[in-house]
mmCIF file of C-alpha atoms in Angstrom:
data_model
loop_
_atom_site.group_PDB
_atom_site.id
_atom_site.type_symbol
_atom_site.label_atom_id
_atom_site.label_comp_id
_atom_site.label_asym_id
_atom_site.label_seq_id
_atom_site.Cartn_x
_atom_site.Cartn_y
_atom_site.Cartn_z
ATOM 1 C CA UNK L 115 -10.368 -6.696 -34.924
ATOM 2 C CA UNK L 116 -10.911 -3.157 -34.059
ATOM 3 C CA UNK L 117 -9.419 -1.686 -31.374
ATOM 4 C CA UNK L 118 -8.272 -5.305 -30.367
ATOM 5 C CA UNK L 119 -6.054 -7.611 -31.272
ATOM 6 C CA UNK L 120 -5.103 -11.132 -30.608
ATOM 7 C CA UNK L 121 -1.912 -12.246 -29.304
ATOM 8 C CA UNK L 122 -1.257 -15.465 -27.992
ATOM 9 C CA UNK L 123 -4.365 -16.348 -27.232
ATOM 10 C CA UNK L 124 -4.974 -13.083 -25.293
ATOM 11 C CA UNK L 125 -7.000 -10.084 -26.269
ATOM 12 C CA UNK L 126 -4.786 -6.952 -26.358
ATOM 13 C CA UNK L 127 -7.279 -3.238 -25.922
ATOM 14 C CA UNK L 128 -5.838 -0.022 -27.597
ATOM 15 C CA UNK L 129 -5.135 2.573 -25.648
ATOM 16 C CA UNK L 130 -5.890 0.864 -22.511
ATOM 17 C CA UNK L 131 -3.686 1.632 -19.435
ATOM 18 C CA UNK L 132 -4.119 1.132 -16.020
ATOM 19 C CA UNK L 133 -3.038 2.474 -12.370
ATOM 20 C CA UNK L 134 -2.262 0.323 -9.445
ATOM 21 C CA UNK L 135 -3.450 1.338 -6.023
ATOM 22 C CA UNK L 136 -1.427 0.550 -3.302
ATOM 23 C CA UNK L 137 -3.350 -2.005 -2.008
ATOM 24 C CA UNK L 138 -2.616 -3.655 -5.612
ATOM 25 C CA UNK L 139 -5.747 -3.081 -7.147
ATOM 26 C CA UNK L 140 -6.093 -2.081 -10.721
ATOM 27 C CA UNK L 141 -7.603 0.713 -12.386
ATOM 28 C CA UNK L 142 -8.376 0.747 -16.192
ATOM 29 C CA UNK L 143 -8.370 3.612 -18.633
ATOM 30 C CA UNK L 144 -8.625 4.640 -21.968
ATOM 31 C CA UNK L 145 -6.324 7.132 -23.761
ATOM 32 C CA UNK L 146 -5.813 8.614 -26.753
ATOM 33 C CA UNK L 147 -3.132 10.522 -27.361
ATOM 34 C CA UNK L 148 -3.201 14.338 -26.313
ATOM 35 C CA UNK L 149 -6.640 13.532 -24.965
ATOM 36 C CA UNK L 150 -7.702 13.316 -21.541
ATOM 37 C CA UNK L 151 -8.488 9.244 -19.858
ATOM 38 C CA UNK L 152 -11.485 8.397 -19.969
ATOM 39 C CA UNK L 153 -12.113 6.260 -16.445
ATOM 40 C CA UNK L 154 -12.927 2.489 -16.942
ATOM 41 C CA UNK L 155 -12.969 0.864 -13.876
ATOM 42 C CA UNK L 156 -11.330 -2.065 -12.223
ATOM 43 C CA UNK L 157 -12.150 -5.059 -14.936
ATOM 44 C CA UNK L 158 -11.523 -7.625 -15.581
ATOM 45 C CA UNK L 159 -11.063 -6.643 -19.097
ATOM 46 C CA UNK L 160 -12.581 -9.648 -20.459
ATOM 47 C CA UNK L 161 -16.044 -8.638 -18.786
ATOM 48 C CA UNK L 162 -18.690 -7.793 -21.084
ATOM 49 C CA UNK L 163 -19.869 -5.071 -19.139
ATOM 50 C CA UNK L 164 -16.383 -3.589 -19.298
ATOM 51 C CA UNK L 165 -16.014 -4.023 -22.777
ATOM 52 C CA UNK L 166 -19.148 -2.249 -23.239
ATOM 53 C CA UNK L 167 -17.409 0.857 -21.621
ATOM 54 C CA UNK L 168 -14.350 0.061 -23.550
ATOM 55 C CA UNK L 169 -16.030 0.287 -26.356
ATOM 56 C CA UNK L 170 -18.050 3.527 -25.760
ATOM 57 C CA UNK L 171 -14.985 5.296 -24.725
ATOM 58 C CA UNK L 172 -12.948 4.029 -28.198
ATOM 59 C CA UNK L 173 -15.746 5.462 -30.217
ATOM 60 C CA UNK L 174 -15.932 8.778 -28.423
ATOM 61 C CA UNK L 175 -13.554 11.504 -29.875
ATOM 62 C CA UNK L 176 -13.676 14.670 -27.371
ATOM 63 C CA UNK L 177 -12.084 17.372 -28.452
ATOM 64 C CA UNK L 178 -8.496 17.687 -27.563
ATOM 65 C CA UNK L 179 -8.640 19.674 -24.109
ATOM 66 C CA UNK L 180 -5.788 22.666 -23.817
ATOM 67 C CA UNK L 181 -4.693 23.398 -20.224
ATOM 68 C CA UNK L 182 -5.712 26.896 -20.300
ATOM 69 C CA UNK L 183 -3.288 29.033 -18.201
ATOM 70 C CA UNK L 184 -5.109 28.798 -14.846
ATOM 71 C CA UNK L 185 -7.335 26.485 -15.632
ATOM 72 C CA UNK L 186 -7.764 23.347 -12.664
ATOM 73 C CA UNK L 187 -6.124 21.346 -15.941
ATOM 74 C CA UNK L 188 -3.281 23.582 -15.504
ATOM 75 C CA UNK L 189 -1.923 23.389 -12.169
ATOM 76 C CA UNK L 190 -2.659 19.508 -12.352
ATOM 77 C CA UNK L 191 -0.299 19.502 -15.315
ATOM 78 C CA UNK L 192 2.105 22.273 -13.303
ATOM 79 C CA UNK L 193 1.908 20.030 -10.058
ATOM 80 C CA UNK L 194 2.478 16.548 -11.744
ATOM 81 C CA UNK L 195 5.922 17.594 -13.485
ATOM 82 C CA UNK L 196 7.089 19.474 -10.411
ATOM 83 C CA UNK L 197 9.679 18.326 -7.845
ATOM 84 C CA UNK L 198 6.964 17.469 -5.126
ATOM 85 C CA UNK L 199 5.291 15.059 -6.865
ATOM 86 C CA UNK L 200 8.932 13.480 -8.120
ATOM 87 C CA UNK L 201 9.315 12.412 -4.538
ATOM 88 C CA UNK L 202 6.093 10.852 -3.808
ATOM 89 C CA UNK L 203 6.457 6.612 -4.095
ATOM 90 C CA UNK L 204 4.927 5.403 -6.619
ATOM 91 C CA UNK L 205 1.950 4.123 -4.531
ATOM 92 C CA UNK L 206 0.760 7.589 -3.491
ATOM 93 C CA UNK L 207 1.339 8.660 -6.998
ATOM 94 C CA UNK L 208 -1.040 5.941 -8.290
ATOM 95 C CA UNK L 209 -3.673 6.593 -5.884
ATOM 96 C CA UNK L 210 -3.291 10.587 -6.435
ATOM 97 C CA UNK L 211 -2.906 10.154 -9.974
ATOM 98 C CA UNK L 212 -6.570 8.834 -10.312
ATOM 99 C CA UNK L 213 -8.122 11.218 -8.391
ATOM 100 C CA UNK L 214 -6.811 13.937 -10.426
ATOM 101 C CA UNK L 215 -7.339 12.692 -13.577
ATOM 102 C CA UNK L 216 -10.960 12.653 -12.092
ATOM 103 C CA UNK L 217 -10.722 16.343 -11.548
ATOM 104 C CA UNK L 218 -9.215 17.140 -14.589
ATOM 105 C CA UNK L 219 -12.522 15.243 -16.547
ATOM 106 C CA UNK L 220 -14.794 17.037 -13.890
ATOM 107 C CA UNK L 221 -13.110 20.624 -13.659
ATOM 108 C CA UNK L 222 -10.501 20.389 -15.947
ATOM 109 C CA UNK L 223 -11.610 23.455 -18.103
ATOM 110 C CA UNK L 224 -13.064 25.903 -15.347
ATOM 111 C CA UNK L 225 -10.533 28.514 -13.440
ATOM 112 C CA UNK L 226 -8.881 27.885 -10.414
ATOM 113 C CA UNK L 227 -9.206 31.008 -8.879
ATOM 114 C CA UNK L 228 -13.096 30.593 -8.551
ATOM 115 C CA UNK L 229 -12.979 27.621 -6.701
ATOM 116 C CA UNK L 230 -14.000 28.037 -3.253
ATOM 117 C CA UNK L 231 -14.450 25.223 -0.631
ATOM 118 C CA UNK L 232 -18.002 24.797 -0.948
ATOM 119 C CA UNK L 233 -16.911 23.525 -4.391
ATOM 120 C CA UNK L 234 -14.355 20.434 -3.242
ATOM 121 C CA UNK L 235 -17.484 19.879 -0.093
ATOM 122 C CA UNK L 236 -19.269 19.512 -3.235
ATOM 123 C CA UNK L 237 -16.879 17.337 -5.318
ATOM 124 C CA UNK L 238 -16.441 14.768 -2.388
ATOM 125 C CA UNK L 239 -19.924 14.752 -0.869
ATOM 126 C CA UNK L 240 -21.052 11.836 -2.871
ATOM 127 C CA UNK L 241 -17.909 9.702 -2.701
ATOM 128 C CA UNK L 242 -17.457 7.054 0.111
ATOM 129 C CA UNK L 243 -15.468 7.624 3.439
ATOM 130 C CA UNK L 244 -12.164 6.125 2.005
ATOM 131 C CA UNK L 245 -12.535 7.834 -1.296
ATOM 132 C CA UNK L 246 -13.453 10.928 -0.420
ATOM 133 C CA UNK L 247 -10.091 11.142 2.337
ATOM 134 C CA UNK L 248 -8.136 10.195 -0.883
ATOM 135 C CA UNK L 249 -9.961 13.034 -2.962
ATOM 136 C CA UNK L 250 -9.368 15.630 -0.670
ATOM 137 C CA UNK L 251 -6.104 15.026 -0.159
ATOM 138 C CA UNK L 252 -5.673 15.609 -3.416
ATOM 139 C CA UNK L 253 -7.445 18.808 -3.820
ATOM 140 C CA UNK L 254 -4.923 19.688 -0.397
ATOM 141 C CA UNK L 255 -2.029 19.028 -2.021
ATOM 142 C CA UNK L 256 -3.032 21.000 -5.067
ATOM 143 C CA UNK L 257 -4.405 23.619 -3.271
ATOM 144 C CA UNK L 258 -0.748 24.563 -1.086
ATOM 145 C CA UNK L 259 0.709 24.365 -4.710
ATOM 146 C CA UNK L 260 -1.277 26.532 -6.522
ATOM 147 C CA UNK L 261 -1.202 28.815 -3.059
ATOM 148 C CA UNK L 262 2.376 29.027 -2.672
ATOM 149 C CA UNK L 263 2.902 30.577 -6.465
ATOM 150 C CA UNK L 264 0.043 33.069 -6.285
ATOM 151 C CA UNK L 265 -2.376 31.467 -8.852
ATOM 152 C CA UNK L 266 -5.377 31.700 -5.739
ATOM 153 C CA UNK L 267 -5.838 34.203 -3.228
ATOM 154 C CA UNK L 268 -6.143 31.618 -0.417
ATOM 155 C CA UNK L 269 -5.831 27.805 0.210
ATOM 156 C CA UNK L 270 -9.592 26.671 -0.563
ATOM 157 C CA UNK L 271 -8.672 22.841 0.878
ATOM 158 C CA UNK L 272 -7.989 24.221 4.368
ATOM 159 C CA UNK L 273 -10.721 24.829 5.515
ATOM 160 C CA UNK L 274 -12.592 21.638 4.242
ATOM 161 C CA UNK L 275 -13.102 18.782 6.913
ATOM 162 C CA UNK L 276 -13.473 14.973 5.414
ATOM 163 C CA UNK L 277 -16.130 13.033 7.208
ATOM 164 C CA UNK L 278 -14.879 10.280 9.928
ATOM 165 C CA UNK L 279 -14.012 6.921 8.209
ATOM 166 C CA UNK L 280 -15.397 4.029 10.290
ATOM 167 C CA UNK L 281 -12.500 2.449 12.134
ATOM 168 C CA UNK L 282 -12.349 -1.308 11.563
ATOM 169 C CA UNK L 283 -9.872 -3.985 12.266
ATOM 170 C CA UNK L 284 -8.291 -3.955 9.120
ATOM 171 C CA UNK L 285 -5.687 -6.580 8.587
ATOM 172 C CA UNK L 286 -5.751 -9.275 11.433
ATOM 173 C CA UNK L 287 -2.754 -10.082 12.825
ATOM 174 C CA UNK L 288 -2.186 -14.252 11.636
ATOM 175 C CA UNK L 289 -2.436 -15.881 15.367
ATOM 176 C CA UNK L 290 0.454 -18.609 16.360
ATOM 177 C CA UNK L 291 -2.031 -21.569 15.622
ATOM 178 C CA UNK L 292 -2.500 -19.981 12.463
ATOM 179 C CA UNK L 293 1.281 -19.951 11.471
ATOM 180 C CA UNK L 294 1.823 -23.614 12.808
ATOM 181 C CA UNK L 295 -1.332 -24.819 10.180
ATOM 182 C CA UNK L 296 0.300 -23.028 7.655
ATOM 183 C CA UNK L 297 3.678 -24.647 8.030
ATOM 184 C CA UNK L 298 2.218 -28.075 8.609
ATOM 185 C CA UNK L 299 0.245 -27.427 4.750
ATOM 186 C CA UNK L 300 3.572 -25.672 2.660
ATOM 187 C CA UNK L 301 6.672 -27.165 3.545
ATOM 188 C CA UNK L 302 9.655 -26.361 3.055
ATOM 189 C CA UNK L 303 11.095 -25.760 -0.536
ATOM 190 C CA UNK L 304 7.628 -24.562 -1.595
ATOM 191 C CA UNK L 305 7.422 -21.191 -2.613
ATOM 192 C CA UNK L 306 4.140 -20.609 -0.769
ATOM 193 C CA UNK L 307 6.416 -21.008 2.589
ATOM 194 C CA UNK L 308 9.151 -19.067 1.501
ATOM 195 C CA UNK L 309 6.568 -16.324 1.060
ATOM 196 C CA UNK L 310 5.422 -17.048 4.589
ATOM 197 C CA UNK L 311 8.225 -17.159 6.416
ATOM 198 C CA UNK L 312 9.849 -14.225 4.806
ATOM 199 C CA UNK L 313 7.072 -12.093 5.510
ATOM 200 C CA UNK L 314 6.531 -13.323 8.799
ATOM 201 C CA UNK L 315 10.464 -13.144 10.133
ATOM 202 C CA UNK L 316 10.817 -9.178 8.563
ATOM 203 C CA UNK L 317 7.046 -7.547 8.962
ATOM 204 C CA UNK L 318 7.806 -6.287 6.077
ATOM 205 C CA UNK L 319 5.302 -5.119 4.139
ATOM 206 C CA UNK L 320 4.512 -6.403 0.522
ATOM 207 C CA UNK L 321 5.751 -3.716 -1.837
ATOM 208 C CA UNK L 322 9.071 -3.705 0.358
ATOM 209 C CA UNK L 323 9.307 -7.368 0.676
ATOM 210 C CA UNK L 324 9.538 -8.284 -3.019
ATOM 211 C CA UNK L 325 12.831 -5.998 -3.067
ATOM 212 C CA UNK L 326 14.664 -7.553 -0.271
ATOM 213 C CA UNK L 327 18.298 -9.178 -0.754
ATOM 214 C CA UNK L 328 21.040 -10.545 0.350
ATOM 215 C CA UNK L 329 22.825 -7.226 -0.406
ATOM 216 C CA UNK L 330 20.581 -5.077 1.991
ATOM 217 C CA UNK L 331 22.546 -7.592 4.920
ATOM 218 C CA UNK L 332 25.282 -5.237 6.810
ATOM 219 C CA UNK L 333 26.695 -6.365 9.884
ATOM 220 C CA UNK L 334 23.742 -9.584 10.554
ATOM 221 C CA UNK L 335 21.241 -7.134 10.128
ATOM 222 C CA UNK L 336 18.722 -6.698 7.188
ATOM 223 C CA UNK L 337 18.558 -2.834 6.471
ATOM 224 C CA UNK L 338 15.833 -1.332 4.437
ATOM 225 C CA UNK L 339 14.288 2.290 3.737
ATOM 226 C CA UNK L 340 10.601 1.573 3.230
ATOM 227 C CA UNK L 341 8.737 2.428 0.588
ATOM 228 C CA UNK L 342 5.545 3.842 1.853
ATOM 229 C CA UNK L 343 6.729 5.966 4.928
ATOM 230 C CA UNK L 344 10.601 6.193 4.070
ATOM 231 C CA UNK L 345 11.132 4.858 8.139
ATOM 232 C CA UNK L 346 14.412 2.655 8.234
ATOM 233 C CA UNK L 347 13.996 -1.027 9.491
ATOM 234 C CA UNK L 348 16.661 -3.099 10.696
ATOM 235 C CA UNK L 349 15.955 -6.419 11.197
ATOM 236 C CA UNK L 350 18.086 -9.361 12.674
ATOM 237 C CA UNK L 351 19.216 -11.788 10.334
ATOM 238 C CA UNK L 352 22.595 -13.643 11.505
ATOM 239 C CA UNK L 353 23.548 -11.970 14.357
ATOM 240 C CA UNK L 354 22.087 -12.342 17.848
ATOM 241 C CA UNK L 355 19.030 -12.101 19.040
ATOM 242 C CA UNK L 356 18.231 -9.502 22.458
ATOM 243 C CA UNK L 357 17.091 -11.420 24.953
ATOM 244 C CA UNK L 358 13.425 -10.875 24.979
ATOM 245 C CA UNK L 359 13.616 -12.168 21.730
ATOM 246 C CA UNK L 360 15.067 -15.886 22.345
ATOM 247 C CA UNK L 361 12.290 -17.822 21.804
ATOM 248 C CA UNK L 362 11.738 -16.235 18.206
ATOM 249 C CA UNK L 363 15.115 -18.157 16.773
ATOM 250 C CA UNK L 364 12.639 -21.119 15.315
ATOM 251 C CA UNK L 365 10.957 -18.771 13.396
ATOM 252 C CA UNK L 366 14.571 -17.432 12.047
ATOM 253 C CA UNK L 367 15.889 -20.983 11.149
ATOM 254 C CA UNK L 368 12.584 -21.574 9.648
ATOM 255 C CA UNK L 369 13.185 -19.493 7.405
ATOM 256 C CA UNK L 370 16.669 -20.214 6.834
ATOM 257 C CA UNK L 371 15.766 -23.342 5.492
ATOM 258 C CA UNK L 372 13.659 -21.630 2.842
ATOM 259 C CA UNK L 373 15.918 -19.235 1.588
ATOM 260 C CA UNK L 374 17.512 -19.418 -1.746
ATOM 261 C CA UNK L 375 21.424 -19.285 -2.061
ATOM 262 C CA UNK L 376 22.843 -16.557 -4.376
ATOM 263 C CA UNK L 377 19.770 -15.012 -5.581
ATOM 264 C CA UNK L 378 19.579 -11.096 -6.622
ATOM 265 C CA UNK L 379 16.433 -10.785 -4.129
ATOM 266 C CA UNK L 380 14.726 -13.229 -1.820
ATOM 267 C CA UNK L 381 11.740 -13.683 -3.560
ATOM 268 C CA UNK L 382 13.000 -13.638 -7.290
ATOM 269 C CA UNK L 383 11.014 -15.908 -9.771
ATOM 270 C CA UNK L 384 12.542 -16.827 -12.959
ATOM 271 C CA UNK L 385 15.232 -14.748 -12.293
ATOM 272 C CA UNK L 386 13.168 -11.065 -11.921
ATOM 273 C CA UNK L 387 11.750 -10.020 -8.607
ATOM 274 C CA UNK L 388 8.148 -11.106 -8.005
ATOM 275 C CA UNK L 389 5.279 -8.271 -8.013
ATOM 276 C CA UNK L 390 4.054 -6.949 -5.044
ATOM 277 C CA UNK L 391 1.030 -8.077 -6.273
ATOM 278 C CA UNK L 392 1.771 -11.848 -6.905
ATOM 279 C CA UNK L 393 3.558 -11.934 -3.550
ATOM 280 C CA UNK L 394 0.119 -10.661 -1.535
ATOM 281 C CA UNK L 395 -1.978 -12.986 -3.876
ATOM 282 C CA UNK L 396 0.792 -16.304 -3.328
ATOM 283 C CA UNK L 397 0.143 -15.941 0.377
ATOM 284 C CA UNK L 398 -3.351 -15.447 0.534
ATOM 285 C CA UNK L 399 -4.303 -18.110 -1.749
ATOM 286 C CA UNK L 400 -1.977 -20.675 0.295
ATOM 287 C CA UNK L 401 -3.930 -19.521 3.617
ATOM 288 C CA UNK L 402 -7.185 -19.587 1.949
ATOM 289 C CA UNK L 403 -6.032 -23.553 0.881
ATOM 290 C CA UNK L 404 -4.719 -24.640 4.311
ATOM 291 C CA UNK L 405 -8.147 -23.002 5.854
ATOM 292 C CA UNK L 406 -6.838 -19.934 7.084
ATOM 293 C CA UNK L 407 -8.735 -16.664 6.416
ATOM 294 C CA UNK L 408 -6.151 -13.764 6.620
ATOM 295 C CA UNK L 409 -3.650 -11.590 4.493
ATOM 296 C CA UNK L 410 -0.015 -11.032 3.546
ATOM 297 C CA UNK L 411 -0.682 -7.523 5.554
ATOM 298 C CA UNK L 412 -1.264 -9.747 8.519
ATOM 299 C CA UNK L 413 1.859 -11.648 8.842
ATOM 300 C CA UNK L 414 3.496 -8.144 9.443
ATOM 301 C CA UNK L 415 0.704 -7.462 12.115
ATOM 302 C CA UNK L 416 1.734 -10.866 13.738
ATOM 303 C CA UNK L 417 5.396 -10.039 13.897
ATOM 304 C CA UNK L 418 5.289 -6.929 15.852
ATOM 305 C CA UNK L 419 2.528 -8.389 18.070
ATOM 306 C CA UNK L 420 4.823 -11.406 19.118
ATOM 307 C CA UNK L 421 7.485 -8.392 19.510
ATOM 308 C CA UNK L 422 5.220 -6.586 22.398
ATOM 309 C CA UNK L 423 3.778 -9.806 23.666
ATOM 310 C CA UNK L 424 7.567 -11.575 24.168
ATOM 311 C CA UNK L 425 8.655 -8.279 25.883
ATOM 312 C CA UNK L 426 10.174 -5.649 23.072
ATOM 313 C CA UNK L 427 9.781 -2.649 23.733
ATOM 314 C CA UNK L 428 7.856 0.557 21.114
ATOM 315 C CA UNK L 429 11.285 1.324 20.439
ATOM 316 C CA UNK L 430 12.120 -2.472 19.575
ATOM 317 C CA UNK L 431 9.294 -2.374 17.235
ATOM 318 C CA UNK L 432 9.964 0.914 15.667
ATOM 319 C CA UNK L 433 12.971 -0.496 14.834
ATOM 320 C CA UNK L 434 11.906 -3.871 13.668
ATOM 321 C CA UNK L 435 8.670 -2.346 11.813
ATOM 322 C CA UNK L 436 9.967 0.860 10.455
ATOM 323 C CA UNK L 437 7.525 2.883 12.398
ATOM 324 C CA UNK L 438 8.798 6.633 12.226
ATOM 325 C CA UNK L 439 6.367 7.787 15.631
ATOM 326 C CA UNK L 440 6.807 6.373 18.958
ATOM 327 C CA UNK L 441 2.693 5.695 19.640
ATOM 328 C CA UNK L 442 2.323 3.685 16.704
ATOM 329 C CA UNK L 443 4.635 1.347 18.346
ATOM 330 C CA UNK L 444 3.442 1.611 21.417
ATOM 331 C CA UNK L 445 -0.255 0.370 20.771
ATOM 332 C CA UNK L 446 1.308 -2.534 20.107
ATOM 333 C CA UNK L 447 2.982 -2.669 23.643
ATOM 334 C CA UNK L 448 -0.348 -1.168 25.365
ATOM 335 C CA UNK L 449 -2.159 -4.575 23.656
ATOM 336 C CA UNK L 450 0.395 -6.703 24.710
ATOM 337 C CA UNK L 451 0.584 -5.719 28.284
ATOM 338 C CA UNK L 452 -3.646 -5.249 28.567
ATOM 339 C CA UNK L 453 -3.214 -9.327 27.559
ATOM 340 C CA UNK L 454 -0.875 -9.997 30.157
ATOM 341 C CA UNK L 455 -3.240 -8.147 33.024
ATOM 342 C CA UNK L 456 -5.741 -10.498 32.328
ATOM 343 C CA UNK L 457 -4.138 -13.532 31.810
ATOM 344 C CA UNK L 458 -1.409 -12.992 34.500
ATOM 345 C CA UNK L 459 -1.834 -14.576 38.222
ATOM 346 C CA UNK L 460 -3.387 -11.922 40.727
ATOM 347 C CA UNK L 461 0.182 -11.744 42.030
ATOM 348 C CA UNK L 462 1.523 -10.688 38.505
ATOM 349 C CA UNK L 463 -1.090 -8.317 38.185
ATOM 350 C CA UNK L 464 -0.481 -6.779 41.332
ATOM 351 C CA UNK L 465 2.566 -6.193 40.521
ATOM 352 C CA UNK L 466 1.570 -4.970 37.173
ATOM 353 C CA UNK L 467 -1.056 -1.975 38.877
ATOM 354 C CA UNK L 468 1.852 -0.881 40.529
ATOM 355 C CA UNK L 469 4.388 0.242 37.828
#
């Protein structure tokens, strides 16, 4: 069949790979060996018009690209296998990891020590707000490496300024209502609730939640490094709750009534842990069902607002949300108590102007 074959029913593409962003979208390649990828787009792969490119970009046979020393191939190839980009996670590696496989088809050949910044203004003039912030981080992070071991005169990133991305309100935090429709549509023993109420009780975010366990449990309180920022949450689990947080022990047993007994992590199917994907895609298909219109991102968002809005202070929600600066937390708090002056009685909010 070509480059395809059929296996079980489904069509299997030669030398197609694919990156994951870290908002779990995928990106499709082509590759052939000790050739450069060949971008694709996001699919589906069973889209004509992505077939098409699949199978213009199986045909092609460019001629195998060597990093010249100094080339912008080569310190891509030098930064990729270094110790830096070892410690990225592997979310910031996939969204980097595009970008410069973009520069390498773009500029891959041409010497670094010509470029100037006029050249990377250039390279992310035509690309969209988010996109272009991605891009030139990446040209940043290149351009300290190649700076530091003397391959360029100067840093040619630094002086570069991306162009304001429009601020929007991103996730929405799921509102109380919200959570009560939800339970009233998944019970209990579904895994769509499970999901939920895991999400819900932690904040933690997707690609952290699908690796939580009983194991990460040390004294009642779940302990976790996350993934994206490497801030430490602690979360309580069986011990007690501080007192601003009383009225949040239905949500806990709520969710103690979904949780699985001796499983390796809380979300496991068929005995491997679910994808990060799947998890975000369980819970916003279940919403979507019980006529709710918001994420898995949101639940988080809803945990540390009920935080600020039952009392907790930014230090309560650093803890609880893994934030690793104090005014992250504390626009939380600054919502919470701008709710309270309006909704409090002109004696509360008195007292509030006075603090």
């Amino acid at each position: 069949m070509g480059q395809g074959d059929r296996k079980n029913g489904h069509l299997k593409l030669r030398g197609l790979t694919y990156s994951t962003s870290k908002s779990g979208v995928r990106h499709y390649y082509f590759r052939k060996r000790g050739q450069p990828k060949i971008p694709l787009g996001r699919g589906p792969i069973d889209d004509p018009a992505f077939l098409a490119k699949y199978a213009e970009a199986a045909k092609t046979n460019p001629p195998k690209m060597r990093a010249k020393e100094g080339s912008v191939r080569s310190v891509v190839d030098a930064f990729m296998a270094s110790t830096t980009w070892d410690a990225y996670s592997t979310s910031y590696k996939g969204s980097m990891g595009r970008h410069m496989g973009e520069l390498i088809q773009a500029y891959g050949l041409l010497p670094w020590a010509s470029l100037e910044p006029r050249h990377i203004r250039a390279d992310i003039a035509s690309l969209k707000p988010h996109a272009a912030a991605n891009r030139l981080k990446a040209w940043r992070n290149l351009s300290v490496f190649a700076f530091d071991r003397g391959w360029h005169a100067s840093n040619p990133a630094e002086s570069v300024k991306r162009s304001a991305i429009p601020k929007t309100d991103g996730h929405l935090p799921w509102t109380p209502d919200q959570i009560e429709i939800f339970r009233s549509v998944w019970s209990v023993g579904s895994v769509q609730r499970l999901c939920m109420e895991l999400l819900y009780w932690t904040g933690a975010r997707t690609v952290d939640a699908v690796k939580l366990s009983p194991s990460m449990v040390k004294d009642g309180v779940l302990e976790f490094t996350q993934q994206k920022t490497g801030g430490k949450v602690f979360v309580p689990w069986t011990c007690a709750l501080p007192v601003w947080a009383q009225e949040f022990e239905a949500d806990r047993a709520f969710l103690f009534e979904c949780l699985q007994v001796g499983v390796f992590t809380y979300l496991e199917t068929n005995g491997r842990a679910r994808s990060r994907k799947g998890l975000s895609n369980v819970v916003s298909a279940a919403a979507k069902k019980a006529g709710i219109e918001r994420s898995a991102h949101g639940l988080r968002k809803a945990r540390l607002t009920a935080i600020a809005e039952a009392g907790g202070s930014a230090h309560a929600i650093m803890s609880w949300g893994g934030h690793k600066t104090l005014s992250e937390a504390q626009e939380y708090v600054s919502s919470a108590d701008q709710r309270r002056l309006i909704m409090s009685t002109p004696a509360a909010q008195s007292v509030h102007t006075q603090k």
